[in-house]
Short mmCIF file of C-alpha atoms in Angstrom, two decimals:
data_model
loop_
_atom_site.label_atom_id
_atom_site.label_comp_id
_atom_site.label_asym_id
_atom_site.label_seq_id
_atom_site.Cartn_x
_atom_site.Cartn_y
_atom_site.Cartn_z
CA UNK A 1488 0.00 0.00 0.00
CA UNK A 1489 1.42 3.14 -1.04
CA UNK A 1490 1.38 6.34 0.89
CA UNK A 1491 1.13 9.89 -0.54
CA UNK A 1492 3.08 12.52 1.38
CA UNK A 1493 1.41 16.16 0.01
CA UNK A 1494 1.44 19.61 2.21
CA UNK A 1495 2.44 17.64 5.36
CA UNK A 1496 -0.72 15.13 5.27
CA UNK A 1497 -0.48 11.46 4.65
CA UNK A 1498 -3.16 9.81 2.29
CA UNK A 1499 -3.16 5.67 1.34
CA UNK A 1500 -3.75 4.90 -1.86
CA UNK A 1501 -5.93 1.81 -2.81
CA UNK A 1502 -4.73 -0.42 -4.91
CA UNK A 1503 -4.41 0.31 -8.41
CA UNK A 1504 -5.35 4.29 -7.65
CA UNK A 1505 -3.54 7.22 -9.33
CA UNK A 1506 -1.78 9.61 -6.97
CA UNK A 1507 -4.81 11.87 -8.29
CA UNK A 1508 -7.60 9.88 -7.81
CA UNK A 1509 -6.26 9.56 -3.91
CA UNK A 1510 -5.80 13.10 -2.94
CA UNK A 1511 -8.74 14.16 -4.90
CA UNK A 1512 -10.73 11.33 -2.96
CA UNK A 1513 -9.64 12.37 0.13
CA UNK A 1514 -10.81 16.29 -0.33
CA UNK A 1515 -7.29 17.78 -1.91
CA UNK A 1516 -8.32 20.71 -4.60
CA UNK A 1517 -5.83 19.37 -6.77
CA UNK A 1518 -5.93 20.79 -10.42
CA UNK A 1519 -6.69 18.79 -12.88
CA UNK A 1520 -8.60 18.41 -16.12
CA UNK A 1521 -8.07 15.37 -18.50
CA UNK A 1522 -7.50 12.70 -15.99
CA UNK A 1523 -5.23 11.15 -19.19
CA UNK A 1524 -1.78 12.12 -18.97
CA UNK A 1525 -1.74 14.28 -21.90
CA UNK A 1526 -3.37 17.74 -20.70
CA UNK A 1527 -0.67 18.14 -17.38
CA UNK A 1528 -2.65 20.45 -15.73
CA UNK A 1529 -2.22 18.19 -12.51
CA UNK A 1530 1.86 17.80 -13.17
CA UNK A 1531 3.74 17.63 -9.73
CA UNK A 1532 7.15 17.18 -8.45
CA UNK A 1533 8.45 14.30 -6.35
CA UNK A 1534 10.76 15.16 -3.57
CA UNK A 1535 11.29 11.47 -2.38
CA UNK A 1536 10.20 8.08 -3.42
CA UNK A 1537 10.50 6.83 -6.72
CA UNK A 1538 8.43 7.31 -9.71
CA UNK A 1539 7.24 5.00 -12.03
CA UNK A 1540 8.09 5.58 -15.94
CA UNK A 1541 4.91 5.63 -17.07
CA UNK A 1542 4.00 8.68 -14.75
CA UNK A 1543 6.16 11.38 -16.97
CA UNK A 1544 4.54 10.68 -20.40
CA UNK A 1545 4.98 13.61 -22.63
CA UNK A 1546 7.02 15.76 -20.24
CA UNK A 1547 10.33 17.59 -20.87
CA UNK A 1548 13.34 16.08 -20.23
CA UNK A 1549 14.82 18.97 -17.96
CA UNK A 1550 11.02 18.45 -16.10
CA UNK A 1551 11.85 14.51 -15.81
CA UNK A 1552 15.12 14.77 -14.64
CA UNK A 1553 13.42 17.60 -11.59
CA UNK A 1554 10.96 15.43 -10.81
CA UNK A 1555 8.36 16.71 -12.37
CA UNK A 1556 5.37 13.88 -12.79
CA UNK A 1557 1.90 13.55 -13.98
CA UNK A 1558 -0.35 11.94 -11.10
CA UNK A 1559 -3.57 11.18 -13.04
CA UNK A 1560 -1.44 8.14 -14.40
CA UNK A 1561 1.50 7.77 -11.54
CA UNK A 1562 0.35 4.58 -9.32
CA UNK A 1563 3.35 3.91 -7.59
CA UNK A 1564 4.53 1.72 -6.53
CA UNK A 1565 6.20 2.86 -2.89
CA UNK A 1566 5.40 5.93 -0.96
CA UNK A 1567 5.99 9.16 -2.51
CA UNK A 1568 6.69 12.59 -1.09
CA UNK A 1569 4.95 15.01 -3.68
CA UNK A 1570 4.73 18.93 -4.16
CA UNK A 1571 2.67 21.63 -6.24
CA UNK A 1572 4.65 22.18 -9.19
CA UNK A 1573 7.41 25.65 -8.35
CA UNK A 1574 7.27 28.57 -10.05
CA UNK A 1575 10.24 28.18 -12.19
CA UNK A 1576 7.51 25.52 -14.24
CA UNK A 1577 4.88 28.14 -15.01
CA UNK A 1578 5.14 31.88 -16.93
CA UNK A 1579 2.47 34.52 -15.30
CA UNK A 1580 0.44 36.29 -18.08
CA UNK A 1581 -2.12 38.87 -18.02
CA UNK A 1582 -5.63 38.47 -20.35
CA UNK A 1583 -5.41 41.76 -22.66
CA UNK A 1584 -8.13 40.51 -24.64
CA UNK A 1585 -11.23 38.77 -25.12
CA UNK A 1586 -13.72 39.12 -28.29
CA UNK A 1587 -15.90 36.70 -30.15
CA UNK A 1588 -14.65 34.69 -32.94
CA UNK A 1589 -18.41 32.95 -32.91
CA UNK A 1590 -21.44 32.25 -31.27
CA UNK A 1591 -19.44 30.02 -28.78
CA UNK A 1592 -15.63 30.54 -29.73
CA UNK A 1593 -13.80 33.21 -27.78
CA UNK A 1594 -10.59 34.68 -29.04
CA UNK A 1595 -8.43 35.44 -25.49
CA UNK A 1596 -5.12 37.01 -25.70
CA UNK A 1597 -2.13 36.88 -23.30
CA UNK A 1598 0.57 38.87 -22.70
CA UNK A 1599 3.29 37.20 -21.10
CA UNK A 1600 5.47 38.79 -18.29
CA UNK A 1601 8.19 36.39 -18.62
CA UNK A 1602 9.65 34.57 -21.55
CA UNK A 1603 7.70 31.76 -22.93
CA UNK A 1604 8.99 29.85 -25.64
CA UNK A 1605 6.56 27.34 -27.89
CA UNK A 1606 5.89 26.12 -31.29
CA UNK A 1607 2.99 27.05 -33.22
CA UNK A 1608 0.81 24.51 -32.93
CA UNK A 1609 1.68 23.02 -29.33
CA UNK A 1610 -0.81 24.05 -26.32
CA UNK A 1611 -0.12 25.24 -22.70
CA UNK A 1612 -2.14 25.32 -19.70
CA UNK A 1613 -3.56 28.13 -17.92
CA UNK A 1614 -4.43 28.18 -14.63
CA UNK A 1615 -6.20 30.85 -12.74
CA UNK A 1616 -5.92 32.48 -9.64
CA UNK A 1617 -8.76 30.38 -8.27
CA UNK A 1618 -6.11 27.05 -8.88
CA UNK A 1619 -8.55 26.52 -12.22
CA UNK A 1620 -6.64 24.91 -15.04
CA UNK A 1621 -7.29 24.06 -18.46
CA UNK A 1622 -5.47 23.21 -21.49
CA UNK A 1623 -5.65 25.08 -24.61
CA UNK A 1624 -3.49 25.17 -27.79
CA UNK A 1625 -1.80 28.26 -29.20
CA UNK A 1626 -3.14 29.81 -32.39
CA UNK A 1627 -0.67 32.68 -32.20
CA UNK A 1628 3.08 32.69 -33.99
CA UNK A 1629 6.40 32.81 -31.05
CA UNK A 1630 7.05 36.12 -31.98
CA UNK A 1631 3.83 37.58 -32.21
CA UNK A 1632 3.15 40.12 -29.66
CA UNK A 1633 0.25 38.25 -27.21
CA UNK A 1634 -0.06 34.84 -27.49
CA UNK A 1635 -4.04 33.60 -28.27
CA UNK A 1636 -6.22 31.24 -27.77
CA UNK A 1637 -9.32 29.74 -29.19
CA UNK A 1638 -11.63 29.06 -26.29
CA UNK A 1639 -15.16 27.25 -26.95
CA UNK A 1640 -17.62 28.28 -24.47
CA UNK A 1641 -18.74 25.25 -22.50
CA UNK A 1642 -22.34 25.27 -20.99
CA UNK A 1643 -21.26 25.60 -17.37
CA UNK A 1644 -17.57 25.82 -18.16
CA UNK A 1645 -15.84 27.24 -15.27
CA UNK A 1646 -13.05 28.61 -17.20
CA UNK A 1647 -14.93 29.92 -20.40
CA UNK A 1648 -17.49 31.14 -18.51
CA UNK A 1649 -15.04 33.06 -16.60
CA UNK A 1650 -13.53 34.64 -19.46
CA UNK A 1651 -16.78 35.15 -21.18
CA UNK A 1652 -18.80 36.57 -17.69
CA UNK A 1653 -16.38 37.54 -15.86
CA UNK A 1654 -14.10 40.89 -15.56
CA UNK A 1655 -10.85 38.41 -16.92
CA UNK A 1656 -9.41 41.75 -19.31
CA UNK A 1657 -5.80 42.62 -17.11
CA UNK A 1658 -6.05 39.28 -14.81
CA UNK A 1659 -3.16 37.40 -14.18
CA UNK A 1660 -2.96 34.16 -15.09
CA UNK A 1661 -0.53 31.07 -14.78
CA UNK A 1662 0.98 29.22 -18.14
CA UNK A 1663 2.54 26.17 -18.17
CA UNK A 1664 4.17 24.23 -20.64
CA UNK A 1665 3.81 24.41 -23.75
CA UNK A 1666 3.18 20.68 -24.79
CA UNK A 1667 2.57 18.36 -27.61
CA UNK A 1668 4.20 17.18 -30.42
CA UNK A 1669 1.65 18.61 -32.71
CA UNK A 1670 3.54 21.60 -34.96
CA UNK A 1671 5.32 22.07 -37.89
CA UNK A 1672 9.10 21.16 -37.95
CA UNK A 1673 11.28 22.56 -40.77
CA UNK A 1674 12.53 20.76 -43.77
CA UNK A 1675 11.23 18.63 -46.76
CA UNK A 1676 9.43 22.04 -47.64
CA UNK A 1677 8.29 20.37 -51.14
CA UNK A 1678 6.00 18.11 -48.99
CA UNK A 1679 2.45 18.23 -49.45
CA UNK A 1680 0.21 19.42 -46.49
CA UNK A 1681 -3.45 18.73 -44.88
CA UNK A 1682 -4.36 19.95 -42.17
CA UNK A 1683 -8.05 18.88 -40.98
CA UNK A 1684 -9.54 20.20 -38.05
CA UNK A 1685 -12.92 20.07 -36.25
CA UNK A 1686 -14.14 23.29 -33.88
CA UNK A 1687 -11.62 24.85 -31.93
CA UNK A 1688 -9.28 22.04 -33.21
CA UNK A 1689 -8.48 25.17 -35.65
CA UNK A 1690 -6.63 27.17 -33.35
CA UNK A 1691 -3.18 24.92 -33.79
CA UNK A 1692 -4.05 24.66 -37.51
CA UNK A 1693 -4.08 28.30 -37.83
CA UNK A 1694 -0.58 28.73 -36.10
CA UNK A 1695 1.20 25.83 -38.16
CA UNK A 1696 -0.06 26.85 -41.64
CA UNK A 1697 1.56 30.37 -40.59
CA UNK A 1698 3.98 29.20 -39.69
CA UNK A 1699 5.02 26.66 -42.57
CA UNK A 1700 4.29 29.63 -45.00
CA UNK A 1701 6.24 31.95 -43.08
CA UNK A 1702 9.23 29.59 -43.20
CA UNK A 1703 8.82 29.25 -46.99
CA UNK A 1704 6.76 25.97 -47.26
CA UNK A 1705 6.89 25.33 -51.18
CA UNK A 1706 4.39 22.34 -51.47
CA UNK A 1707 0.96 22.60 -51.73
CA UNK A 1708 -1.06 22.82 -48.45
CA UNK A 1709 -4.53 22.08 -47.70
CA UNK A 1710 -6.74 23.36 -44.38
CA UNK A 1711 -10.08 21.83 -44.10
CA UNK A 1712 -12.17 23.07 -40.82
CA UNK A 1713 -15.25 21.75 -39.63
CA UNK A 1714 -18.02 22.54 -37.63
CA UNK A 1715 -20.98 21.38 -36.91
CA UNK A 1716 -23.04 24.47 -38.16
CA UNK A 1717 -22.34 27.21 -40.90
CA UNK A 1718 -22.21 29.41 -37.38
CA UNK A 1719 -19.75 27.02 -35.74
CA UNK A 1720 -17.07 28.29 -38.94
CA UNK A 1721 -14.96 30.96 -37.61
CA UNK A 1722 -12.02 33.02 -39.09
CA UNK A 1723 -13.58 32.02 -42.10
CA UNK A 1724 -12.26 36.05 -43.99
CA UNK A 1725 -8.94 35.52 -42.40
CA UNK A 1726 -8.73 32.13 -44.09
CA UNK A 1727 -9.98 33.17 -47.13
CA UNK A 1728 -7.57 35.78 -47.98
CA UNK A 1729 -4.77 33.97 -46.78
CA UNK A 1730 -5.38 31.73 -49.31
CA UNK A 1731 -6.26 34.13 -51.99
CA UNK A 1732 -2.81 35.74 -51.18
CA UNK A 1733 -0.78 32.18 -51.06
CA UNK A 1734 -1.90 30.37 -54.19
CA UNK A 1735 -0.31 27.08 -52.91
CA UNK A 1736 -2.97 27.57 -49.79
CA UNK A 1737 -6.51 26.15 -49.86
CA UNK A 1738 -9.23 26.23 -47.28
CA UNK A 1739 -12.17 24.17 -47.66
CA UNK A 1740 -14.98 24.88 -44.87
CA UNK A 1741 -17.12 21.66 -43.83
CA UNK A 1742 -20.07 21.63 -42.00
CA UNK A 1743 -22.11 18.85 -40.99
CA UNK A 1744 -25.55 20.04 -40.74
CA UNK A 1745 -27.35 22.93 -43.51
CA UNK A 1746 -26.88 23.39 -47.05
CA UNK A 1747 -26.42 25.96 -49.59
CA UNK A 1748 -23.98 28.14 -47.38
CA UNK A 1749 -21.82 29.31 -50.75
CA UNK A 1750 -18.56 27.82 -50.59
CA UNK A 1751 -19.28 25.31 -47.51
CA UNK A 1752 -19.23 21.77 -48.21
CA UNK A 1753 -21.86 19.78 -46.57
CA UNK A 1754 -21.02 16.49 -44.73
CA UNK A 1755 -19.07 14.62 -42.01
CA UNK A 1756 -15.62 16.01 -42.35
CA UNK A 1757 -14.05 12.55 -42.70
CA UNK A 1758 -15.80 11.49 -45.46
CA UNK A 1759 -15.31 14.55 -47.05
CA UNK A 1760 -11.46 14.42 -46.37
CA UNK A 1761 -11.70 10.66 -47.58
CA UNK A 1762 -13.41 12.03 -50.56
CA UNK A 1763 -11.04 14.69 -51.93
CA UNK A 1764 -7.86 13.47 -50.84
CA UNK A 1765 -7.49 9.82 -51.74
CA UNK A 1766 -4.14 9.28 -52.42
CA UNK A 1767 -1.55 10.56 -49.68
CA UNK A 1768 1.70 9.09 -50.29
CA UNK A 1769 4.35 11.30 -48.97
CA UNK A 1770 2.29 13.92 -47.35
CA UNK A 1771 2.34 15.51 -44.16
CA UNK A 1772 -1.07 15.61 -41.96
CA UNK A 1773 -2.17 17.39 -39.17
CA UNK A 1774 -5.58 16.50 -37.41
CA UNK A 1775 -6.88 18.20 -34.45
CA UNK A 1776 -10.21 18.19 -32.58
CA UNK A 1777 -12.74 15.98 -31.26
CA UNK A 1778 -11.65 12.82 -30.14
CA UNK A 1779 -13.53 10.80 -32.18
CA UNK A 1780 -13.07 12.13 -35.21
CA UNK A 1781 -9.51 13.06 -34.72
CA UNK A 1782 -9.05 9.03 -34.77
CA UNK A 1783 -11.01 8.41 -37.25
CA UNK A 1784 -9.21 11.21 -39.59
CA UNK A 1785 -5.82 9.69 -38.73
CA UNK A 1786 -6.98 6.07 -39.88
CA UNK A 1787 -8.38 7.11 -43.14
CA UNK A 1788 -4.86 9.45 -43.91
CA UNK A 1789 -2.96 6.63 -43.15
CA UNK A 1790 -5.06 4.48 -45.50
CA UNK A 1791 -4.87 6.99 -48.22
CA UNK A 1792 -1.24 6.41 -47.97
CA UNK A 1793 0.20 9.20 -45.48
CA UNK A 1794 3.11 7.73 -43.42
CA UNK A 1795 2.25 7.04 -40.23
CA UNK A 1796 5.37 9.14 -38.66
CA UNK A 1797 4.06 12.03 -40.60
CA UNK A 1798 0.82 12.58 -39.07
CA UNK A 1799 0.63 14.30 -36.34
CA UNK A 1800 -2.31 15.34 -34.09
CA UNK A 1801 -4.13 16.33 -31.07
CA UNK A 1802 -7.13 15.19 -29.64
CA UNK A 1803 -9.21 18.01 -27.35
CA UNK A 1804 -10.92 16.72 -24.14
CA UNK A 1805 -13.38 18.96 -22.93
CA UNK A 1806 -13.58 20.12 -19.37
CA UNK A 1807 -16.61 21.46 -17.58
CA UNK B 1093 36.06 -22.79 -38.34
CA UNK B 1094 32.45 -22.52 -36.93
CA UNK B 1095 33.06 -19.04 -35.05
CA UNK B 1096 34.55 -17.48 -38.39
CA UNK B 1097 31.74 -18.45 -40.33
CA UNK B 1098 29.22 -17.13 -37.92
CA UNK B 1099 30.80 -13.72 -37.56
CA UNK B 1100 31.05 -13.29 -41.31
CA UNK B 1101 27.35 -14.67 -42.14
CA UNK B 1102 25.18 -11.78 -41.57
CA UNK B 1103 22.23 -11.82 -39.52
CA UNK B 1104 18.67 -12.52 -41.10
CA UNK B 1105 17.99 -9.06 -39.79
CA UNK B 1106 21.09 -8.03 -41.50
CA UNK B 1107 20.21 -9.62 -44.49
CA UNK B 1108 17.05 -8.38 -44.40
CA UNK B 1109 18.17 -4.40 -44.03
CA UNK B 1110 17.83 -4.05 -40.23
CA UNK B 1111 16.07 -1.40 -38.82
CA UNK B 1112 15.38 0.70 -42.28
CA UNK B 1113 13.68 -2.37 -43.45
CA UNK B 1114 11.12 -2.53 -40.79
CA UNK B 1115 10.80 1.26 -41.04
CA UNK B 1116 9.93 0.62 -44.24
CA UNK B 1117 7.54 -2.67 -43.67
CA UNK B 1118 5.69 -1.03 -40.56
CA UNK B 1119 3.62 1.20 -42.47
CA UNK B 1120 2.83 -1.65 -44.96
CA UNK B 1121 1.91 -4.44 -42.54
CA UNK B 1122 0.01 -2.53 -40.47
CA UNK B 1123 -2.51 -0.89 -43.48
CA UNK B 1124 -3.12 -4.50 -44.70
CA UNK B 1125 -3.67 -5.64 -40.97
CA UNK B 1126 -6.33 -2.32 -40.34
CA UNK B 1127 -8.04 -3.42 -44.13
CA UNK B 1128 -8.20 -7.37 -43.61
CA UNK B 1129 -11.58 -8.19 -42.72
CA UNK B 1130 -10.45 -11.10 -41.36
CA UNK B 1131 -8.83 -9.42 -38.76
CA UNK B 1132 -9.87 -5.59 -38.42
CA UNK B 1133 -12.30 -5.39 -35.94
CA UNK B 1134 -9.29 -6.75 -33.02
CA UNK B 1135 -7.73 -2.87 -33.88
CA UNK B 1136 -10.87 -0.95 -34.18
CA UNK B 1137 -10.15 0.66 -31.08
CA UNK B 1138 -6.49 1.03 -30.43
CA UNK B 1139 -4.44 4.34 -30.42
CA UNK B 1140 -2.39 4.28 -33.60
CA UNK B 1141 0.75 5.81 -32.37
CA UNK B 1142 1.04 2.94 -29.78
CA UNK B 1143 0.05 0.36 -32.18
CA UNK B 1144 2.22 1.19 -34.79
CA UNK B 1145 4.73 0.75 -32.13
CA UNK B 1146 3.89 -2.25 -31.21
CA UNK B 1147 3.84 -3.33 -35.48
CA UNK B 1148 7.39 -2.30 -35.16
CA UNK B 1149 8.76 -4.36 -32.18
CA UNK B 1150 6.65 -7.56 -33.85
CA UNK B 1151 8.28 -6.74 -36.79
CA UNK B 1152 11.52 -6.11 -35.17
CA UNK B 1153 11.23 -9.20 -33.82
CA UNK B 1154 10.07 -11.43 -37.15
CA UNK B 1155 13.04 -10.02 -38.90
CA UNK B 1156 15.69 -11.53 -36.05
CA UNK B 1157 16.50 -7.89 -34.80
CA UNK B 1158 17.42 -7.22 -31.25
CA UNK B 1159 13.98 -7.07 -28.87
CA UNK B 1160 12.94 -7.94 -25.82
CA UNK B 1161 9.78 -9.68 -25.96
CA UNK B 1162 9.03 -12.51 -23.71
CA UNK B 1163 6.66 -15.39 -24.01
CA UNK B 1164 5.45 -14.12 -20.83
CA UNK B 1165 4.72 -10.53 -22.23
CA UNK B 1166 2.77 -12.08 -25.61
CA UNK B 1167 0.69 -14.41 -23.61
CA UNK B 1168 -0.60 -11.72 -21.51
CA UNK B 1169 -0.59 -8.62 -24.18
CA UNK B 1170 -2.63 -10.67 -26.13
CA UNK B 1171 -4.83 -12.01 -23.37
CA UNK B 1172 -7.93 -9.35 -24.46
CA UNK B 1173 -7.96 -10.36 -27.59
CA UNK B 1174 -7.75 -14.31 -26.95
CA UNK B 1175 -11.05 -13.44 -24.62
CA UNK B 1176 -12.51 -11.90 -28.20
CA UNK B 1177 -11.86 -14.65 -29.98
CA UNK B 1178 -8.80 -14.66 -31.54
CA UNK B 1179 -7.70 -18.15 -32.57
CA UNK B 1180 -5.44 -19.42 -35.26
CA UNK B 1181 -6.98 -18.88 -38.42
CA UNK B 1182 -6.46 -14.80 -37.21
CA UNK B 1183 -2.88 -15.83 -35.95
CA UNK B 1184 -2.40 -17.14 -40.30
CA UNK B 1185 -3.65 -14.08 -41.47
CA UNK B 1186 -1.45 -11.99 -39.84
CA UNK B 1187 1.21 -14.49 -41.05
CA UNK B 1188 -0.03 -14.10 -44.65
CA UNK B 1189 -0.27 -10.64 -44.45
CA UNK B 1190 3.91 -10.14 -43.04
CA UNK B 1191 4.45 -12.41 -46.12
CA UNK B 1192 3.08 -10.14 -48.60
CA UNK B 1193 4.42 -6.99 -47.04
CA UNK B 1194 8.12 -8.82 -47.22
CA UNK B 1195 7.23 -9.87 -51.06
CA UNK B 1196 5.76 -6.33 -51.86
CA UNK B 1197 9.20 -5.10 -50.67
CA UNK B 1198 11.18 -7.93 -53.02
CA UNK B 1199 12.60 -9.78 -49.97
CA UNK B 1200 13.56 -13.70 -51.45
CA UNK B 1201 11.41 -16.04 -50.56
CA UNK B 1202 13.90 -18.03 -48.37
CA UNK B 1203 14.34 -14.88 -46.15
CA UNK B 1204 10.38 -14.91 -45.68
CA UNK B 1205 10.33 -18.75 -44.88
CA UNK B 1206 12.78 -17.76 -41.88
CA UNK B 1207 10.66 -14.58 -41.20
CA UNK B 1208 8.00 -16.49 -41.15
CA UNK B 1209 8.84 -19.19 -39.08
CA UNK B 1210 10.24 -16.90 -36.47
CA UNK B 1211 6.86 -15.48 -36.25
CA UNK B 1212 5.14 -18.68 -36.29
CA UNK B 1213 7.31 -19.90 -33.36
CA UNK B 1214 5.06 -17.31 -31.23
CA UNK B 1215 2.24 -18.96 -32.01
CA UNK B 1216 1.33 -20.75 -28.63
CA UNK B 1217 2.30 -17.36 -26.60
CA UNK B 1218 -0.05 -15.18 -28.50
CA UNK B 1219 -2.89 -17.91 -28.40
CA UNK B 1220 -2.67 -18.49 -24.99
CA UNK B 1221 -2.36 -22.28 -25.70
#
């Protein structure tokens, strides 16, 4: 039986149960959101006992080597000794900005007050002053001035209901990371790109395509955003003159439900995708968005031909 | 004599074009294994990443590379599926289907026999027999 040592109380764990699962069961506000090991809005440190590999998945070296862990998936196996993540893991930011990009999409920008280095494309974590965290992924370039995010308003979301009710303009804010493995890296710039994303899943689609023509991307590259609605389509002027001014950039709009929306095609975005590109040898793929649908994107690209080590992609788990 | 001989006689994997080979083959394999009817619906619900992964160390394996599967480890990765079903006509498939990725690739049919009898030898592990 394993015993958790966390701001100088002792909680057992039951068998089998995360480091998580036991101090939330036993009344810790630990933060938290995806329960998975991908999001790492719960990461801790360890300060003695030993961790179990599978508890760092995703993290950064310099982070594993501190002791930094993720305990929604750390069941140890011994007693640990665990902290709140320091300082020196998380950037504080102030909101400058909040507008509408839709009905239920908020644009939310950040201005950092310490350095914070990403990749377009990867997400970070904000976490309030209330100890609220959620993950979000960045839609902004690294040298752009605030960083932004695309936040979906979720019916009694506590964190987009902040920013959308609330007084959030000039609050500060904690960031950490930035994580995930889903950007655009240099090289093989004749390679053709598609980049398919559903919602909000648009906001690391819109950094990376920015970013690949900004470094000089020479193959064609392809953006396809869904939604479930004509309404749910957002940045859908931006889009269409940045592909009017790159001629080697398309941007197909997909919704699923209503018709004769001029230059929306109507369907389920994977069949659509399935449709139009059927023959993916050598390409590069990005898919982000629902879960569902992110999976099934990344089987059909794969079938089409894309190499497997070539897509890349990030599923969103929603948090109330 | 003997130790000469088996120093300069490469390796199947060798032969076969080590670790680029199954680089190569992974990709293959696994888009005939997620198409077979015979055998889809045991990866309808896996995460691809890992999967693919998991392709490769099979594959690793098949081709005589370095891994470190036990029979231990296939007996009880494979348990879920057993518990689906999974039985030996699945187990030739997926035999078949290594076969025809290695052919595809224009690997010589004697270097498949040994590929495929290296996979067969798992046989009882992965079947739980």
């Amino acid at each position: 039986m394993a015993t958790i040592h966390h701001g100088g109380q002792k909680y057992e764990l039951q068998p089998g149960e995360s480091v998580l699962d036991g101090l939330l069961r036993n009344g810790v506000a630990a933060a938290h959101a995806c329960k998975s090991g991908s999001c790492g809005s719960c990461m801790m440190r360890v300060l003695e006992g030993e961790l179990p590999s599978s508890s760092q998945p995703g993290l950064k070296d310099s982070w594993k080597a501190q002791g930094y862990f993720l305990p929604c998936v750390c069941v140890p196996n011994g007693d640990l000794t665990a902290c709140e993540v320091g300082s020196d893991a998380r950037v504080p930011a102030r909101v400058t900005s909040v507008d509408y990009l839709s009905a239920d999409v908020l644009r939310v920008g950040l201005r950092c007050e310490a350095p914070f280095e990403f990749q377009a494309g990867q997400y970070l974590t904000v976490i309030s002053q209330k100890g609220l965290a959620r993950s979000y992924s960045i839609a902004s370039l690294p040298d752009e001035s605030s960083i932004e995010l695309h936040v979906r308003l979720i019916p009694n979301g506590r964190m987009s209901g902040w920013l959308s009710k609330g007084s959030p303009l000039g609050a500060q804010v904690q960031l950490q990371g930035p994580s995930g493995e889903c950007f655009y890296v240099p090289g093989r710039s004749e390679q053709a790109m598609l980049l398919v994303g559903t919602g909000t899943g648009l906001a690391p689609l819109y950094g990376i395509v920015r970013e690949a023509l900004r470094s000089g991307h020479s193959g064609d590259i392809h953006l396809v955003h869904g939604a479930l609605r004509p309404a749910g389509l957002y940045l859908r002027a931006e889009l269409a003159a940045l592909a009017a001014a790159y001629p080697k950039l398309s941007y197909t709009p997909v919704v699923l439900n209503g018709e004769g929306e001029s230059g929306v095609v109507t369907g389920s975005i994977d069949a659509v995708v399935a449709e139009k590109f059927s023959s993916l040898a050598g390409w590069r793929g990005f898919v982000c968005g629902d879960p569902g649908i992110v999976r099934s994107l990344k089987k059909k690209l794969f079938l089409a031909g894309m190499p497997m080590r070539d897509i890349y992609s990030d599923a969103f788990l929603p948090s109330a | 004599m003997h130790i000469m001989t088996s120093t300069i006689t490469p390796t199947l994997f060798e032969q076969l074009g080590g670790e680029a080979a199954v680089e190569a083959a992974v990709d293959k394999f696994y888009r005939k294994v997620l198409t077979d009817d015979r055998i889809s619906h045991f990866f309808e619900d896996v995460d691809m990443d890992r999967q693919r992964g998991k392709q490769k160390a099979f594959l690793t394996m098949a081709f005589g590379g370095p891994h470190s599967y036990s029979g231990k480890d296939m007996r009880a990765g494979h348990a879920r599926l057993v518990a689906m079903g999974l039985n030996d006509s699945h187990f030739d498939a997926v035999v078949e289907l290594l076969g025809a990725t290695l052919k595809e690739m224009g690997v010589a049919d004697d270097l498949i026999g040994q590929v495929a009898a290296i996979a067969e030898s798992t046989r009882p592990d992965v079947l739980g027999k």
